[in-house]
PDB file of C-alpha atoms in Angstrom:
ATOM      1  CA  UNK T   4     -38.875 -73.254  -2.668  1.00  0.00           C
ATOM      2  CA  UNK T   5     -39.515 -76.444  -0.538  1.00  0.00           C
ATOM      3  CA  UNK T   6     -40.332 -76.067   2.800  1.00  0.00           C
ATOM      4  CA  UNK T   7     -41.455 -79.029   5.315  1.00  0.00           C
ATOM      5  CA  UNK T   8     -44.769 -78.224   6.608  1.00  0.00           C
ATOM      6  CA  UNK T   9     -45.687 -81.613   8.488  1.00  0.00           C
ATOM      7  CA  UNK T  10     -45.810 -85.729   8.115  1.00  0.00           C
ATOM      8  CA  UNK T  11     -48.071 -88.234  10.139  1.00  0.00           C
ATOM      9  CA  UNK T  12     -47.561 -91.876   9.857  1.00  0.00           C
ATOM     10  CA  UNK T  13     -49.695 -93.891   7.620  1.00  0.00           C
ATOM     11  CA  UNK T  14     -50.625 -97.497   7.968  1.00  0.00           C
ATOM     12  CA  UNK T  15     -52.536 -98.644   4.437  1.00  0.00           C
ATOM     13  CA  UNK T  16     -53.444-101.860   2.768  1.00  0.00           C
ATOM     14  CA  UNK T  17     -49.945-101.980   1.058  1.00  0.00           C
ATOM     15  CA  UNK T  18     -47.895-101.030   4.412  1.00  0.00           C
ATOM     16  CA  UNK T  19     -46.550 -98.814   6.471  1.00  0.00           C
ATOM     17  CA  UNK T  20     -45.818 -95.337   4.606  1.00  0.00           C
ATOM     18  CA  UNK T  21     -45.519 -92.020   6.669  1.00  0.00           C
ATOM     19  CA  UNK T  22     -47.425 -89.093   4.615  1.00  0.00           C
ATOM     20  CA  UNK T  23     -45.189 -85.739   4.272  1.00  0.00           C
ATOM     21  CA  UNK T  24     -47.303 -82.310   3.229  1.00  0.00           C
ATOM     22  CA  UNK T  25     -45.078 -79.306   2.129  1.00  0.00           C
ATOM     23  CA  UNK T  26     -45.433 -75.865   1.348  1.00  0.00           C
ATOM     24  CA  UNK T  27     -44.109 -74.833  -1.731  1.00  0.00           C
ATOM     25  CA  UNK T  28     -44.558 -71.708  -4.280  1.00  0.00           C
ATOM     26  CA  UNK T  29     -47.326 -73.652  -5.985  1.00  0.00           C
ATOM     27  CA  UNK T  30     -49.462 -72.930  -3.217  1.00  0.00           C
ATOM     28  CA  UNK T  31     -50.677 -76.645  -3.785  1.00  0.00           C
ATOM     29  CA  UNK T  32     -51.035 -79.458  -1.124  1.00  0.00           C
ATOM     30  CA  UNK T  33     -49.153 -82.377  -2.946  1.00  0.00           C
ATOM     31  CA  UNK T  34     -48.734 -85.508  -0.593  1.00  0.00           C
ATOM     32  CA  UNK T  35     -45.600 -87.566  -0.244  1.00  0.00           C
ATOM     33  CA  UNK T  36     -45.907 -91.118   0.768  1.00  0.00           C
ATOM     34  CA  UNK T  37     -42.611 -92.702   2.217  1.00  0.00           C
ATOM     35  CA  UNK T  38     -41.739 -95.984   3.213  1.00  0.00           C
ATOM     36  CA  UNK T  39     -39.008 -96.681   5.168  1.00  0.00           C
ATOM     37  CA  UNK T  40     -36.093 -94.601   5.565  1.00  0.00           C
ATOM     38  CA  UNK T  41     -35.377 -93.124   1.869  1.00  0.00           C
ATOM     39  CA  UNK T  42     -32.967 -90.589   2.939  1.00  0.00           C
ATOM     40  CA  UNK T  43     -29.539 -90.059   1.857  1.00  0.00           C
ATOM     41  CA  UNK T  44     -29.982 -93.816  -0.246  1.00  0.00           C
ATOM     42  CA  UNK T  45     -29.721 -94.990  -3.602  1.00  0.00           C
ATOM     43  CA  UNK T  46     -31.523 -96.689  -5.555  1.00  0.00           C
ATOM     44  CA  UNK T  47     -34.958 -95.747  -4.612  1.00  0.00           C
ATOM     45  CA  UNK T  48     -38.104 -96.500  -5.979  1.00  0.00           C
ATOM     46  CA  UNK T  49     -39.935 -93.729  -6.943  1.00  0.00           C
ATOM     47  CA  UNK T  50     -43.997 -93.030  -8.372  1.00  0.00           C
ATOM     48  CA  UNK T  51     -44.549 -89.362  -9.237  1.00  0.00           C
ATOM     49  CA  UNK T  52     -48.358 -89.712  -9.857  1.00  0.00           C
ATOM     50  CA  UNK T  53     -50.116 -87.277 -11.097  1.00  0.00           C
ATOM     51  CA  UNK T  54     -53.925 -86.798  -9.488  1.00  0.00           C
ATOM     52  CA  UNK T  55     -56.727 -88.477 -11.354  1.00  0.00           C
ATOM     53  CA  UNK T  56     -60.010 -87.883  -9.296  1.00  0.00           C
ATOM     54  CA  UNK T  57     -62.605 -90.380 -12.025  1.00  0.00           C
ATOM     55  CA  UNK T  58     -59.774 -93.121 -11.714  1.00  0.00           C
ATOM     56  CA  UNK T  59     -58.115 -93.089  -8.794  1.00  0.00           C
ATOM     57  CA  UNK T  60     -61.190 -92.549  -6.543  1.00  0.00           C
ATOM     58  CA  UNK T  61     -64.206 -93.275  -8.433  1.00  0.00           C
ATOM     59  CA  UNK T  62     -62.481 -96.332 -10.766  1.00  0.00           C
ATOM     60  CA  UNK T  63     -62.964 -94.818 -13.685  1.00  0.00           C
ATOM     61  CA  UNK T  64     -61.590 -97.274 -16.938  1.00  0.00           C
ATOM     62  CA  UNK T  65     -61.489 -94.724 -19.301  1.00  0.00           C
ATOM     63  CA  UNK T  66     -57.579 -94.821 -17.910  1.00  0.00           C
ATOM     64  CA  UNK T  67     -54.691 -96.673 -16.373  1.00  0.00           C
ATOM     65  CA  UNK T  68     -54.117 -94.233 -13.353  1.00  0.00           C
ATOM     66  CA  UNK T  69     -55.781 -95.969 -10.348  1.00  0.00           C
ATOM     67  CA  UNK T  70     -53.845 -99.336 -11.895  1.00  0.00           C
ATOM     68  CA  UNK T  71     -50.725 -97.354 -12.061  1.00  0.00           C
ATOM     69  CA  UNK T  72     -51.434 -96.364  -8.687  1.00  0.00           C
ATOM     70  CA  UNK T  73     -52.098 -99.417  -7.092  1.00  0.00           C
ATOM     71  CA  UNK T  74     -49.448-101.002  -8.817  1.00  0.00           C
ATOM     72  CA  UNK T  75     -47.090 -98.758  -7.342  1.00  0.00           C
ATOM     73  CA  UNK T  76     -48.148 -98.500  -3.601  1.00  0.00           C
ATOM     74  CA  UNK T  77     -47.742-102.799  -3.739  1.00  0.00           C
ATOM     75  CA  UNK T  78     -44.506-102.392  -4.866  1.00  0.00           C
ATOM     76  CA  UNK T  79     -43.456 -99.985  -3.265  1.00  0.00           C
ATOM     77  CA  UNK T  80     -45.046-101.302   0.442  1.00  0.00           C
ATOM     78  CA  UNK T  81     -43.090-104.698  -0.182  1.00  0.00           C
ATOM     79  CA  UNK T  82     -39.310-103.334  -0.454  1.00  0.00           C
ATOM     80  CA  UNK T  83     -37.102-101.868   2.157  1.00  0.00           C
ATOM     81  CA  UNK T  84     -37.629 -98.608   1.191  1.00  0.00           C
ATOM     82  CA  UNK T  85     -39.615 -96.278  -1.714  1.00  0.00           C
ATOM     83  CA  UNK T  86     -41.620 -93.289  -2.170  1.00  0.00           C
ATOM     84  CA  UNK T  87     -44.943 -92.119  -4.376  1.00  0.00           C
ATOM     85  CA  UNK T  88     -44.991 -88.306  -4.890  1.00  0.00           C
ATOM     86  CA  UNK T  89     -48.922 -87.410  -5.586  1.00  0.00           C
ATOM     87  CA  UNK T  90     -49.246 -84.421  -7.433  1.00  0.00           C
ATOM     88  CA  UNK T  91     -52.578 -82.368  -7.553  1.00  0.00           C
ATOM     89  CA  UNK T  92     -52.682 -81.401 -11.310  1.00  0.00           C
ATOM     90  CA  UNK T  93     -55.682 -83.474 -12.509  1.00  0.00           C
ATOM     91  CA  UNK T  94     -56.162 -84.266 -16.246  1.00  0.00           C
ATOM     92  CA  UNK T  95     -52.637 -84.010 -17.138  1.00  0.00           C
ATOM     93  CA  UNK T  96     -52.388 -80.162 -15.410  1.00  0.00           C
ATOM     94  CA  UNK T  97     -56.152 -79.060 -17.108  1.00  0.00           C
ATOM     95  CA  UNK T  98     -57.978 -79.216 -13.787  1.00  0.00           C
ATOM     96  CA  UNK T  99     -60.808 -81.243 -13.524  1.00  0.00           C
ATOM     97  CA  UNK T 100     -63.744 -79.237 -15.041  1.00  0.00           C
ATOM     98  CA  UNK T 101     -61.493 -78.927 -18.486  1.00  0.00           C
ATOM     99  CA  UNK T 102     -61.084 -83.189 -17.812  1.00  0.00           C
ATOM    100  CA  UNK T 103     -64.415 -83.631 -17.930  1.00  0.00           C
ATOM    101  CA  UNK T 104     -65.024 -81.751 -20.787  1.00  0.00           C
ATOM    102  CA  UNK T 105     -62.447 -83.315 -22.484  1.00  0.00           C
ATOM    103  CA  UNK T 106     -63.788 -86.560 -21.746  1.00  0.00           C
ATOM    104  CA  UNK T 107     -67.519 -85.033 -23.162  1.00  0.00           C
ATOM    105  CA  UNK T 108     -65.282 -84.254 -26.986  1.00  0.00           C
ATOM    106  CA  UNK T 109     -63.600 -88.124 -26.592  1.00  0.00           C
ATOM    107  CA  UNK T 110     -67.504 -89.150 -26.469  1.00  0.00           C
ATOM    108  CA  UNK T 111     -67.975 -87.264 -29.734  1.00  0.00           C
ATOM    109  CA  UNK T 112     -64.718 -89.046 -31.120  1.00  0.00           C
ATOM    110  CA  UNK T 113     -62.024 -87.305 -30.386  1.00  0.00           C
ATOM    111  CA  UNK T 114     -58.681 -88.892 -29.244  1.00  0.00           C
ATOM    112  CA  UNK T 115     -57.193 -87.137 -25.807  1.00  0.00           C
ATOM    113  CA  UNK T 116     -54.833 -85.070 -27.351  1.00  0.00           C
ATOM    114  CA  UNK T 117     -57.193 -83.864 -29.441  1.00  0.00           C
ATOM    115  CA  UNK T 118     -59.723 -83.463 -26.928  1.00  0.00           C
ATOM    116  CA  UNK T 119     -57.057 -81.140 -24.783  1.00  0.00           C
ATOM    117  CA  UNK T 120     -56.514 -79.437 -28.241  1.00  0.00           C
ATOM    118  CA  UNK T 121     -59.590 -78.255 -29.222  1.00  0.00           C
ATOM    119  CA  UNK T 122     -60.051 -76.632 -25.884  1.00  0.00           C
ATOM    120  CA  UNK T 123     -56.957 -74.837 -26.269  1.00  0.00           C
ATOM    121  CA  UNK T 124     -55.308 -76.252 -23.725  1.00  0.00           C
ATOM    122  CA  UNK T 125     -51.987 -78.336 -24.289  1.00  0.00           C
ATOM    123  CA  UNK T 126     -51.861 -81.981 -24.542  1.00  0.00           C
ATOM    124  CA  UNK T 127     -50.103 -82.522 -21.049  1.00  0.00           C
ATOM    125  CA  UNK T 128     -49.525 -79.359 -19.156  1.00  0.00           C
ATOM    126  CA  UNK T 129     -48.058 -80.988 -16.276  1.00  0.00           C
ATOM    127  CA  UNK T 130     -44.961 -80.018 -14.021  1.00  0.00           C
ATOM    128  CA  UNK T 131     -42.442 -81.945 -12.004  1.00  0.00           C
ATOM    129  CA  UNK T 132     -40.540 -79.251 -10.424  1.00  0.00           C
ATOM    130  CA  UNK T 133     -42.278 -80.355  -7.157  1.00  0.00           C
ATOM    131  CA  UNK T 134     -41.296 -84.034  -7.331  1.00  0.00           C
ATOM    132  CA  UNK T 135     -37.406 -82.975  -8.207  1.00  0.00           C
ATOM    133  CA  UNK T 136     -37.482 -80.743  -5.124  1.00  0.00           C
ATOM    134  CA  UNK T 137     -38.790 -83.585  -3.081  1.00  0.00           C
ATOM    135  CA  UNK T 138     -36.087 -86.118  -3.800  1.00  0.00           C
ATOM    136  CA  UNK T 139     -33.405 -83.190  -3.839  1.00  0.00           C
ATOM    137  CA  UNK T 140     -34.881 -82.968   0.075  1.00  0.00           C
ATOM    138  CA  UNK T 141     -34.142 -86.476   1.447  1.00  0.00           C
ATOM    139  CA  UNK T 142     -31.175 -86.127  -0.516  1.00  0.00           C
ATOM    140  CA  UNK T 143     -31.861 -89.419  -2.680  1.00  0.00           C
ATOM    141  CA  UNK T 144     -29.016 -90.109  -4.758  1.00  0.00           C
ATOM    142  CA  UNK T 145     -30.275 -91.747  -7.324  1.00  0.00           C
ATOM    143  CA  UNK T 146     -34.089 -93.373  -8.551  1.00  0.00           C
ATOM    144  CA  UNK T 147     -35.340 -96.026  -9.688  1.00  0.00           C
ATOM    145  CA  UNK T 148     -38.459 -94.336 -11.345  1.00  0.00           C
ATOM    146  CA  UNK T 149     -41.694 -96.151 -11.884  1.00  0.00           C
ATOM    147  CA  UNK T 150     -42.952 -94.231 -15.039  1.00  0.00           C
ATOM    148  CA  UNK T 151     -44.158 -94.991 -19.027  1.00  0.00           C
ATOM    149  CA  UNK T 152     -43.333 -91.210 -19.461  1.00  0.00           C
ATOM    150  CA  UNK T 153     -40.249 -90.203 -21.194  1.00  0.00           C
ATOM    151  CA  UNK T 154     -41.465 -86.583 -20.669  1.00  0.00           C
ATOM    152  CA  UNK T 155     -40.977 -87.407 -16.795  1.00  0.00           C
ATOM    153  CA  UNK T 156     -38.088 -88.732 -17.474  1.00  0.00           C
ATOM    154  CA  UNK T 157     -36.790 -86.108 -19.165  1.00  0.00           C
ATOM    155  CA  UNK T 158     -37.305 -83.901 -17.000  1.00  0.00           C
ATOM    156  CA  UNK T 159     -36.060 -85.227 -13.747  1.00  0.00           C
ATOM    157  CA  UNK T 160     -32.743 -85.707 -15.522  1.00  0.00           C
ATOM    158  CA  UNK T 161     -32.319 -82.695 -16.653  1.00  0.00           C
ATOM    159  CA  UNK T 162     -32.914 -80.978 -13.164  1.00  0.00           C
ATOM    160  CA  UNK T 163     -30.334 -82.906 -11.272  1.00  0.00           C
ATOM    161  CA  UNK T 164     -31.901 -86.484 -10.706  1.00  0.00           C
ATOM    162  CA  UNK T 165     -30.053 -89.570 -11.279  1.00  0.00           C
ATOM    163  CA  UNK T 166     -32.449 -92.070 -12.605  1.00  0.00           C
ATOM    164  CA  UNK T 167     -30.576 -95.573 -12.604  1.00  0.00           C
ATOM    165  CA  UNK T 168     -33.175 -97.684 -13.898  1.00  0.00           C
ATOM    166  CA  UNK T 169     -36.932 -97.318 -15.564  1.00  0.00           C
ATOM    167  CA  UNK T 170     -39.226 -99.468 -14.004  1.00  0.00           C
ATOM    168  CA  UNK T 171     -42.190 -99.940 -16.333  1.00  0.00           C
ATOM    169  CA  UNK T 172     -45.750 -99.683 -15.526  1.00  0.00           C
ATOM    170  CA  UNK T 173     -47.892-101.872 -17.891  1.00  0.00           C
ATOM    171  CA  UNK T 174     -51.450-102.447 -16.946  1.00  0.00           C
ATOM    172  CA  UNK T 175     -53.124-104.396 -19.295  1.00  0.00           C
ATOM    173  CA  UNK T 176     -55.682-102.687 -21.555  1.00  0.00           C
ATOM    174  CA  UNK T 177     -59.318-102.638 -21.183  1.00  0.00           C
ATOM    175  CA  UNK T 178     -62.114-102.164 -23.720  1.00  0.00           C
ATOM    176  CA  UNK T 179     -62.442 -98.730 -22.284  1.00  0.00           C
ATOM    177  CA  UNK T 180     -58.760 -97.482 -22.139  1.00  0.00           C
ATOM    178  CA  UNK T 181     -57.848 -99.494 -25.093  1.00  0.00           C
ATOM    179  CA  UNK T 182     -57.609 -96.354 -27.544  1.00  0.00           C
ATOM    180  CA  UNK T 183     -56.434 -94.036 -24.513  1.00  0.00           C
ATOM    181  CA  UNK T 184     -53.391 -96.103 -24.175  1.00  0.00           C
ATOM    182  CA  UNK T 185     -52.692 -96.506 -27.995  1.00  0.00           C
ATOM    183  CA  UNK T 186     -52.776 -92.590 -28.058  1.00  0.00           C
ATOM    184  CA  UNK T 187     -50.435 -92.259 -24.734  1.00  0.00           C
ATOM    185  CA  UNK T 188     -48.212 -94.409 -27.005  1.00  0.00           C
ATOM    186  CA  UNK T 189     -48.276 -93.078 -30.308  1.00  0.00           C
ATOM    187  CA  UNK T 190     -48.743 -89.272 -29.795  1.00  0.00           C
ATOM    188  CA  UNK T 191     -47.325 -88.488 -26.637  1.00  0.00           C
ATOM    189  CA  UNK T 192     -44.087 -91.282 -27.051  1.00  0.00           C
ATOM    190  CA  UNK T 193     -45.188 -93.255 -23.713  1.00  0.00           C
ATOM    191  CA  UNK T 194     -43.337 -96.416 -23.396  1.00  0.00           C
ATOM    192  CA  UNK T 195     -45.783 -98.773 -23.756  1.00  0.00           C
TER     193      UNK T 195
END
C-alpha cells in the first residue's frame, strides 16, 4: 500500500523536479523526482533507478549507473514532463555490504553474477512493486520507460503498466565496466 507522505520542490542542475517521499509496506524511503505535471498523461518518460551508492555518489566505473542516471535526469529535465523513481535496493537488492563483497570476488575473477552467486544471494534480487504503485498513483496512462532491462520491463507490464515505447540507455563502455556490461548483456538478457 502507497500512501503520500510529503513532496518539496527541487531545483537541480537538469531543472526543475519536485521530490515526492511515500510510505509504503517496504518500510523504505524511495524518492520520486517529477517534472512537470505527469498526472493523468500519456506518454511519460519514466527512470526507475535502482540505488548505487560507489557509482552514483562516489563515481565509481566499475558500472554504468551514475551514467544511466545522469543520462536520465537531462532528459528528463528538458521535456514537458517525466519522472525518475529512485529505489533504495543497492547492488541489485543485496544491500551494500554483500556489494562490496561482491565486488572483493569480481577482484579475484569472478563475473557479477557469479560474484552474487557464490554468496548465495541471487543474481538481481530487485523489486518494482514500488515503481508500479507510483505511476498507478498519478494515474499515468502509459510510459515511455528509460530501461536496458527486460526484467523491468517485464514486470511493469505484467502489473498493469502500459509501456508504449523503450527508450534505451547506452553509455559507452569503459575499461572498467567493459566486462560488467558484456555480462549485463549476455547473462542477465540486458538490451545492450
Amino acid at each position: 500500500m502507497l500512501e503520500f507522505y510529503s513532496k518539496a520542490k527541487l531545483p537541480t542542475r537538469f531543472g526543475e523536479f519536485e521530490i515526492y517521499v511515500f510510505k509504503n509496506d517496504e518500510n523504505k524511503d524511495h524518492a520520486v523526482l517529477v517534472h512537470g505535471d505527469v498526472k493523468g498523461k500519456e506518454n511519460v518518460p519514466v527512470r526507475i533507478h535502482s540505488e548505487c551508492l560507489t557509482g552514483d555518489v562516489f563515481g565509481s566505473m566499475r558500472c554504468d549507473c551514475r551514467d544511466q542516471l545522469l543520462t536520465s535526469l537531462k532528459y528528463i529535465g528538458k521535456q514537458d514532463y517525466g519522472m525518475l523513481i529512485y529505489l533504495r535496493q543497492e547492488g541489485r537488492g543485496i544491500g551494500l555490504l554483500n556489494k562490496i563483497r561482491a565486488y572483493h570476488l569480481e577482484d579475484s575473477g569472478l563475473d557479477t553474477v557469479e560474484a552474487n552467486i557464490e554468496q548465495g544471494l541471487p543474481a538481481d534480487n530487485r523489486t518494482y512493486t514500488f515503481a508500479t504503485d507510483v505511476i498507478k498513483y498519478f494515474k499515468i496512462k502509459s510510459v515511455q520507460l528509460m530501461t536496458n532491462n527486460p526484467e523491468k520491463i517485464k514486470f511493469l507490464e505484467e502489473n498493469g503498466i502500459k509501456i508504449v515505447k523503450r527508450i534505451p540507455l547506452i553509455i559507452e563502455p569503459t575499461e572498467f565496466d567493459k566486462f560488467y556490461l558484456e555480462t549485463k548483456k549476455d547473462k542477465m538478457g540486458h538490451l545492450l
